[in-house]
Amino acid sequence: MPFRRCRPIAVASGLLLAATGAQAADATDYLNQKLWVQLGAFRPSISSHIQVDRSNSGTTGTDLHLEDELGLPEHKTLGTLLVGARFGDRWRAEFEYFSLKRSADKTLLETEIVVDDTTFPVSASVDSEFDSKVARASVGYSFYKTDEAEAGAVAGLHVTRFKFIVEGLGQVDGGTIAVRREEAAHTVPLPTVGAYGTWSFAPSWLASGRADAFAINYKGHKGRLLNFQANLQYRFTGNFALGAGYRYDQYKLTETRRDPRGEVRYTFQGPQVFIDAGF
């Protein structure tokens, strides 16, 4: 009888150990998956500055803080897409894309602003738009790799497309006030180098981090990029996980020779959540 009573306990203990082992395998197997896709939502706080100098003379335009002076939203939720693949045991590649578009209507200017050739006077009503599209492609190599953790270096390319539009009553060289529209667009390709790491610290749990940076100053083109993010994932099956984390991105670009001349400074940071599918 004592033996019979112990049998259900032994069976239950065996099942629990098997389930725990399966959960651990779910987490660690992530480091050996050949393909992964992440769909996420990013909720950043945004700070953006733009200055568009006069194209014909290079006269300095107004350094505009778009959220304060033109009323663009400081917060917005946007979708993100990341696709990754592993080649062999240590090589990996990733591609990421997201887009952020904001606009403000009929802002009454508190100060005079100059954008390219147009001066928009105090109390003028203007509509504005600032759009950015970000694509990142990278290749990485894991110098350290086990079933529970990996760490490596990465090199890639960040390509950001900025587009700024402002429209309203303005004037050129003190002439007649009329409806004026100024538009500036620029594509910023910046090579990057960085590091990444992933750690399966508990059954079904993963912590990961990444950092990218680059700076360039060449023939009137000055740019800087910083990108940091840290994430936590829970793998509820061997192929799917839910994740949450924090992200910080900063860009700075100055052009003194090519049109549009001027400067863009753009920072967004905030929490993100995502679902990850790996195979």
mmCIF file of C-alpha atoms in Angstrom:
data_model
loop_
_atom_site.group_PDB
_atom_site.id
_atom_site.type_symbol
_atom_site.label_atom_id
_atom_site.label_comp_id
_atom_site.label_asym_id
_atom_site.label_seq_id
_atom_site.Cartn_x
_atom_site.Cartn_y
_atom_site.Cartn_z
ATOM 1 C CA MET A 1 0.000 0.000 0.000
ATOM 2 C CA PRO A 2 2.721 2.582 0.789
ATOM 3 C CA PHE A 3 4.313 1.795 -2.561
ATOM 4 C CA ARG A 4 0.998 2.293 -4.373
ATOM 5 C CA ARG A 5 0.422 5.636 -2.638
ATOM 6 C CA CYS A 6 3.881 6.825 -3.701
ATOM 7 C CA ARG A 7 3.388 5.954 -7.344
ATOM 8 C CA PRO A 8 1.119 8.992 -8.191
ATOM 9 C CA ILE A 9 3.567 11.290 -6.410
ATOM 10 C CA ALA A 10 6.477 9.842 -8.344
ATOM 11 C CA VAL A 11 4.594 10.134 -11.634
ATOM 12 C CA ALA A 12 3.617 13.760 -10.898
ATOM 13 C CA SER A 13 7.189 14.612 -9.949
ATOM 14 C CA GLY A 14 8.439 13.087 -13.172
ATOM 15 C CA LEU A 15 5.959 15.080 -15.235
ATOM 16 C CA LEU A 16 6.932 18.296 -13.426
ATOM 17 C CA LEU A 17 10.630 17.684 -14.063
ATOM 18 C CA ALA A 18 9.902 16.921 -17.711
ATOM 19 C CA ALA A 19 7.863 20.113 -18.098
ATOM 20 C CA THR A 20 10.601 22.166 -16.434
ATOM 21 C CA GLY A 21 13.166 20.620 -18.713
ATOM 22 C CA ALA A 22 10.983 21.360 -21.746
ATOM 23 C CA GLN A 23 10.658 24.982 -20.668
ATOM 24 C CA ALA A 24 14.421 25.289 -20.322
ATOM 25 C CA ALA A 25 14.848 23.756 -23.753
ATOM 26 C CA ASP A 26 12.315 26.233 -25.157
ATOM 27 C CA ALA A 27 14.431 29.131 -23.934
ATOM 28 C CA THR A 28 17.849 27.801 -24.846
ATOM 29 C CA ASP A 29 16.724 26.505 -28.249
ATOM 30 C CA TYR A 30 16.103 30.125 -29.208
ATOM 31 C CA LEU A 31 19.858 30.552 -29.525
ATOM 32 C CA ASN A 32 19.898 27.875 -32.216
ATOM 33 C CA GLN A 33 16.862 28.920 -34.252
ATOM 34 C CA LYS A 34 17.578 29.676 -37.918
ATOM 35 C CA LEU A 35 14.884 32.307 -38.506
ATOM 36 C CA TRP A 36 12.980 34.744 -36.275
ATOM 37 C CA VAL A 37 10.356 37.430 -36.848
ATOM 38 C CA GLN A 38 9.280 40.115 -34.373
ATOM 39 C CA LEU A 39 6.171 42.281 -34.626
ATOM 40 C CA GLY A 40 6.076 45.044 -32.054
ATOM 41 C CA ALA A 41 4.635 48.306 -30.816
ATOM 42 C CA PHE A 42 6.950 51.161 -29.766
ATOM 43 C CA ARG A 43 5.684 54.121 -27.699
ATOM 44 C CA PRO A 44 8.438 56.748 -27.733
ATOM 45 C CA SER A 45 8.770 60.185 -26.244
ATOM 46 C CA ILE A 46 9.970 62.359 -29.121
ATOM 47 C CA SER A 47 12.187 65.426 -29.299
ATOM 48 C CA SER A 48 12.993 66.777 -32.760
ATOM 49 C CA HIS A 49 14.810 69.877 -33.990
ATOM 50 C CA ILE A 50 15.229 71.022 -37.570
ATOM 51 C CA GLN A 51 16.949 73.982 -39.179
ATOM 52 C CA VAL A 52 16.629 74.630 -42.914
ATOM 53 C CA ASP A 53 19.063 77.243 -44.235
ATOM 54 C CA ARG A 54 18.463 79.391 -47.313
ATOM 55 C CA SER A 55 19.368 77.403 -50.407
ATOM 56 C CA ASN A 56 20.577 80.369 -52.461
ATOM 57 C CA SER A 57 22.756 82.086 -49.848
ATOM 58 C CA GLY A 58 23.225 79.648 -46.975
ATOM 59 C CA THR A 59 21.772 82.165 -44.509
ATOM 60 C CA THR A 60 20.933 80.373 -41.269
ATOM 61 C CA GLY A 61 17.335 79.348 -40.770
ATOM 62 C CA THR A 62 15.537 79.122 -37.439
ATOM 63 C CA ASP A 63 16.453 76.214 -35.167
ATOM 64 C CA LEU A 64 12.944 74.840 -34.623
ATOM 65 C CA HIS A 65 11.929 72.600 -31.752
ATOM 66 C CA LEU A 66 9.015 70.986 -33.568
ATOM 67 C CA GLU A 67 7.084 69.859 -30.498
ATOM 68 C CA ASP A 68 7.230 73.235 -28.716
ATOM 69 C CA GLU A 69 7.060 75.702 -31.593
ATOM 70 C CA LEU A 70 4.927 73.880 -34.163
ATOM 71 C CA GLY A 71 2.858 71.676 -31.866
ATOM 72 C CA LEU A 72 3.825 68.241 -33.191
ATOM 73 C CA PRO A 73 2.841 65.385 -30.816
ATOM 74 C CA GLU A 74 5.490 64.394 -28.267
ATOM 75 C CA HIS A 75 4.212 60.792 -28.026
ATOM 76 C CA LYS A 76 2.999 58.332 -30.624
ATOM 77 C CA THR A 77 2.660 54.554 -30.900
ATOM 78 C CA LEU A 78 4.180 52.964 -33.987
ATOM 79 C CA GLY A 79 4.561 49.452 -35.319
ATOM 80 C CA THR A 80 7.941 47.775 -35.748
ATOM 81 C CA LEU A 81 9.110 44.816 -37.831
ATOM 82 C CA LEU A 82 12.305 42.826 -37.317
ATOM 83 C CA VAL A 83 13.429 39.770 -39.307
ATOM 84 C CA GLY A 84 16.558 37.794 -38.430
ATOM 85 C CA ALA A 85 18.368 34.712 -39.716
ATOM 86 C CA ARG A 86 21.274 32.615 -38.504
ATOM 87 C CA PHE A 87 23.945 31.261 -40.841
ATOM 88 C CA GLY A 88 25.947 28.427 -39.397
ATOM 89 C CA ASP A 89 26.473 28.413 -35.648
ATOM 90 C CA ARG A 90 27.830 31.951 -35.090
ATOM 91 C CA TRP A 91 26.841 34.247 -37.996
ATOM 92 C CA ARG A 92 23.543 36.142 -38.011
ATOM 93 C CA ALA A 93 21.809 38.883 -40.005
ATOM 94 C CA GLU A 94 18.901 41.181 -39.128
ATOM 95 C CA PHE A 95 16.648 43.691 -40.864
ATOM 96 C CA GLU A 96 14.396 46.154 -39.022
ATOM 97 C CA TYR A 97 11.923 48.799 -40.205
ATOM 98 C CA PHE A 98 9.574 51.346 -38.655
ATOM 99 C CA SER A 99 7.982 54.622 -39.684
ATOM 100 C CA LEU A 100 6.913 57.668 -37.671
ATOM 101 C CA LYS A 101 4.695 60.370 -39.144
ATOM 102 C CA ARG A 102 3.379 63.370 -37.227
ATOM 103 C CA SER A 103 1.537 66.545 -38.169
ATOM 104 C CA ALA A 104 0.070 69.696 -36.603
ATOM 105 C CA ASP A 105 -2.519 72.075 -38.030
ATOM 106 C CA LYS A 106 -2.912 75.850 -37.807
ATOM 107 C CA THR A 107 -0.301 76.625 -35.212
ATOM 108 C CA LEU A 108 -0.249 80.302 -34.215
ATOM 109 C CA LEU A 109 3.429 81.170 -34.138
ATOM 110 C CA GLU A 110 4.702 82.868 -30.992
ATOM 111 C CA THR A 111 7.915 83.994 -32.694
ATOM 112 C CA GLU A 112 9.002 84.656 -36.250
ATOM 113 C CA ILE A 113 10.555 81.627 -37.957
ATOM 114 C CA VAL A 114 12.664 81.316 -41.099
ATOM 115 C CA VAL A 115 12.541 78.118 -43.160
ATOM 116 C CA ASP A 116 14.686 78.152 -46.307
ATOM 117 C CA ASP A 117 13.634 81.269 -48.277
ATOM 118 C CA THR A 118 10.404 81.957 -46.372
ATOM 119 C CA THR A 119 9.824 84.010 -43.237
ATOM 120 C CA PHE A 120 6.665 83.133 -41.311
ATOM 121 C CA PRO A 121 5.729 86.078 -39.054
ATOM 122 C CA VAL A 122 4.463 86.106 -35.471
ATOM 123 C CA SER A 123 0.827 84.910 -35.129
ATOM 124 C CA ALA A 124 0.861 83.288 -38.571
ATOM 125 C CA SER A 125 -1.165 80.090 -38.873
ATOM 126 C CA VAL A 126 0.910 77.248 -40.290
ATOM 127 C CA ASP A 127 0.441 73.546 -40.951
ATOM 128 C CA SER A 128 3.443 71.292 -40.477
ATOM 129 C CA GLU A 129 4.468 67.686 -40.960
ATOM 130 C CA PHE A 130 7.521 65.677 -40.018
ATOM 131 C CA ASP A 131 7.904 62.155 -41.357
ATOM 132 C CA SER A 132 10.720 59.692 -40.765
ATOM 133 C CA LYS A 133 11.294 56.152 -42.003
ATOM 134 C CA VAL A 134 14.033 54.024 -40.449
ATOM 135 C CA ALA A 135 15.550 50.841 -41.881
ATOM 136 C CA ARG A 136 18.411 48.923 -40.284
ATOM 137 C CA ALA A 137 20.355 46.030 -41.812
ATOM 138 C CA SER A 138 23.218 44.327 -39.997
ATOM 139 C CA VAL A 139 25.463 41.280 -39.899
ATOM 140 C CA GLY A 140 26.808 39.938 -36.613
ATOM 141 C CA TYR A 141 29.242 37.311 -35.378
ATOM 142 C CA SER A 142 28.986 35.650 -31.964
ATOM 143 C CA PHE A 143 32.412 35.446 -30.392
ATOM 144 C CA TYR A 144 30.873 33.704 -27.379
ATOM 145 C CA LYS A 145 28.193 31.054 -27.920
ATOM 146 C CA THR A 146 26.687 28.357 -25.684
ATOM 147 C CA ASP A 147 23.205 26.858 -25.389
ATOM 148 C CA GLU A 148 22.377 29.418 -22.660
ATOM 149 C CA ALA A 149 24.086 32.605 -23.853
ATOM 150 C CA GLU A 150 25.780 34.378 -26.733
ATOM 151 C CA ALA A 151 27.566 37.679 -27.262
ATOM 152 C CA GLY A 152 29.058 39.218 -30.354
ATOM 153 C CA ALA A 153 29.836 42.203 -32.530
ATOM 154 C CA VAL A 154 27.729 43.625 -35.312
ATOM 155 C CA ALA A 155 28.250 45.915 -38.308
ATOM 156 C CA GLY A 156 25.515 47.363 -40.453
ATOM 157 C CA LEU A 157 23.772 50.316 -42.041
ATOM 158 C CA HIS A 158 21.077 52.608 -40.624
ATOM 159 C CA VAL A 159 19.121 54.422 -43.355
ATOM 160 C CA THR A 160 16.771 57.176 -42.183
ATOM 161 C CA ARG A 161 14.540 59.222 -44.476
ATOM 162 C CA PHE A 162 13.435 62.609 -43.086
ATOM 163 C CA LYS A 163 10.758 64.798 -44.632
ATOM 164 C CA PHE A 164 9.674 68.168 -43.217
ATOM 165 C CA ILE A 165 6.849 70.369 -44.573
ATOM 166 C CA VAL A 166 5.572 73.715 -43.314
ATOM 167 C CA GLU A 167 2.849 75.746 -45.045
ATOM 168 C CA GLY A 168 1.134 79.022 -44.212
ATOM 169 C CA LEU A 169 1.208 82.777 -44.722
ATOM 170 C CA GLY A 170 4.790 83.921 -45.196
ATOM 171 C CA GLN A 171 6.990 86.215 -47.226
ATOM 172 C CA VAL A 172 10.278 86.161 -49.119
ATOM 173 C CA ASP A 173 12.805 89.014 -48.710
ATOM 174 C CA GLY A 174 10.195 91.314 -47.139
ATOM 175 C CA GLY A 175 7.806 90.981 -50.107
ATOM 176 C CA THR A 176 4.047 90.467 -50.181
ATOM 177 C CA ILE A 177 2.667 88.005 -47.646
ATOM 178 C CA ALA A 178 1.152 85.010 -49.402
ATOM 179 C CA VAL A 179 0.597 81.304 -48.833
ATOM 180 C CA ARG A 180 4.002 79.664 -48.886
ATOM 181 C CA ARG A 181 5.029 76.007 -48.673
ATOM 182 C CA GLU A 182 8.535 74.895 -47.765
ATOM 183 C CA GLU A 183 9.643 71.287 -47.951
ATOM 184 C CA ALA A 184 12.939 69.646 -47.029
ATOM 185 C CA ALA A 185 13.746 65.954 -47.403
ATOM 186 C CA HIS A 186 16.931 64.018 -46.874
ATOM 187 C CA THR A 187 18.072 60.403 -46.705
ATOM 188 C CA VAL A 188 20.716 59.665 -44.076
ATOM 189 C CA PRO A 189 22.725 56.452 -44.595
ATOM 190 C CA LEU A 190 25.010 55.887 -41.615
ATOM 191 C CA PRO A 191 27.191 52.773 -41.200
ATOM 192 C CA THR A 192 27.211 51.455 -37.649
ATOM 193 C CA VAL A 193 29.179 49.142 -35.403
ATOM 194 C CA GLY A 194 27.948 47.661 -32.180
ATOM 195 C CA ALA A 195 27.555 44.712 -29.841
ATOM 196 C CA TYR A 196 24.730 42.384 -28.758
ATOM 197 C CA GLY A 197 24.094 39.728 -26.151
ATOM 198 C CA THR A 198 21.409 37.211 -25.119
ATOM 199 C CA TRP A 199 21.147 35.191 -21.908
ATOM 200 C CA SER A 200 18.722 32.441 -20.922
ATOM 201 C CA PHE A 201 18.801 33.148 -17.183
ATOM 202 C CA ALA A 202 15.832 30.951 -16.160
ATOM 203 C CA PRO A 203 13.512 28.375 -17.733
ATOM 204 C CA SER A 204 11.666 30.046 -20.655
ATOM 205 C CA TRP A 205 13.116 33.494 -19.849
ATOM 206 C CA LEU A 206 15.563 35.441 -22.017
ATOM 207 C CA ALA A 207 17.288 38.769 -21.514
ATOM 208 C CA SER A 208 18.866 40.546 -24.478
ATOM 209 C CA GLY A 209 20.556 43.832 -25.244
ATOM 210 C CA ARG A 210 22.042 45.699 -28.170
ATOM 211 C CA ALA A 211 24.000 48.896 -28.776
ATOM 212 C CA ASP A 212 24.960 50.601 -32.054
ATOM 213 C CA ALA A 213 26.891 53.807 -32.622
ATOM 214 C CA PHE A 214 28.634 55.762 -35.362
ATOM 215 C CA ALA A 215 29.878 59.262 -36.133
ATOM 216 C CA ILE A 216 31.148 60.810 -39.360
ATOM 217 C CA ASN A 217 32.464 64.230 -40.413
ATOM 218 C CA TYR A 218 33.395 64.365 -44.088
ATOM 219 C CA LYS A 219 33.191 67.114 -46.744
ATOM 220 C CA GLY A 220 30.364 69.126 -45.231
ATOM 221 C CA HIS A 221 28.453 66.046 -44.064
ATOM 222 C CA LYS A 222 28.403 65.490 -40.313
ATOM 223 C CA GLY A 223 26.339 62.764 -38.728
ATOM 224 C CA ARG A 224 25.950 60.843 -35.481
ATOM 225 C CA LEU A 225 23.827 57.872 -34.500
ATOM 226 C CA LEU A 226 23.237 56.173 -31.143
ATOM 227 C CA ASN A 227 20.924 53.220 -30.614
ATOM 228 C CA PHE A 228 20.445 51.254 -27.380
ATOM 229 C CA GLN A 229 17.831 48.720 -26.407
ATOM 230 C CA ALA A 230 17.259 46.102 -23.696
ATOM 231 C CA ASN A 231 14.518 43.459 -23.771
ATOM 232 C CA LEU A 232 13.056 40.654 -21.693
ATOM 233 C CA GLN A 233 11.239 37.686 -23.290
ATOM 234 C CA TYR A 234 9.081 34.863 -21.999
ATOM 235 C CA ARG A 235 8.876 31.872 -24.337
ATOM 236 C CA PHE A 236 5.480 30.279 -23.794
ATOM 237 C CA THR A 237 6.244 27.646 -26.468
ATOM 238 C CA GLY A 238 9.405 26.601 -28.246
ATOM 239 C CA ASN A 239 8.527 28.846 -31.197
ATOM 240 C CA PHE A 240 6.737 31.857 -29.704
ATOM 241 C CA ALA A 241 7.591 34.455 -27.077
ATOM 242 C CA LEU A 242 6.195 37.659 -25.638
ATOM 243 C CA GLY A 243 8.655 40.447 -24.958
ATOM 244 C CA ALA A 244 8.960 43.909 -23.467
ATOM 245 C CA GLY A 245 11.804 46.369 -23.234
ATOM 246 C CA TYR A 246 13.127 49.880 -23.585
ATOM 247 C CA ARG A 247 14.673 51.620 -26.579
ATOM 248 C CA TYR A 248 16.687 54.801 -27.150
ATOM 249 C CA ASP A 249 17.524 56.234 -30.594
ATOM 250 C CA GLN A 250 19.309 59.492 -31.383
ATOM 251 C CA TYR A 251 20.255 61.024 -34.740
ATOM 252 C CA LYS A 252 22.083 64.181 -35.638
ATOM 253 C CA LEU A 253 22.834 65.339 -39.171
ATOM 254 C CA THR A 254 24.403 68.593 -40.373
ATOM 255 C CA GLU A 255 24.729 69.532 -44.059
ATOM 256 C CA THR A 256 26.732 72.574 -45.180
ATOM 257 C CA ARG A 257 27.269 71.842 -48.880
ATOM 258 C CA ARG A 258 24.331 69.876 -50.264
ATOM 259 C CA ASP A 259 20.712 71.037 -50.331
ATOM 260 C CA PRO A 260 18.788 71.111 -48.142
ATOM 261 C CA ARG A 261 21.394 72.762 -45.958
ATOM 262 C CA GLY A 262 20.858 72.821 -42.223
ATOM 263 C CA GLU A 263 20.581 70.418 -39.334
ATOM 264 C CA VAL A 264 18.288 67.705 -38.000
ATOM 265 C CA ARG A 265 18.417 66.418 -34.413
ATOM 266 C CA TYR A 266 16.020 63.674 -33.542
ATOM 267 C CA THR A 267 15.663 61.645 -30.330
ATOM 268 C CA PHE A 268 13.017 59.110 -29.418
ATOM 269 C CA GLN A 269 12.973 56.812 -26.429
ATOM 270 C CA GLY A 270 10.433 54.700 -24.625
ATOM 271 C CA PRO A 271 8.974 51.242 -23.932
ATOM 272 C CA GLN A 272 8.254 48.588 -26.525
ATOM 273 C CA VAL A 273 6.357 45.280 -26.542
ATOM 274 C CA PHE A 274 6.537 42.565 -29.162
ATOM 275 C CA ILE A 275 5.729 38.990 -30.113
ATOM 276 C CA ASP A 276 8.576 36.851 -31.405
ATOM 277 C CA ALA A 277 8.242 33.786 -33.660
ATOM 278 C CA GLY A 278 11.346 31.652 -34.149
ATOM 279 C CA PHE A 279 11.972 28.457 -36.122
#
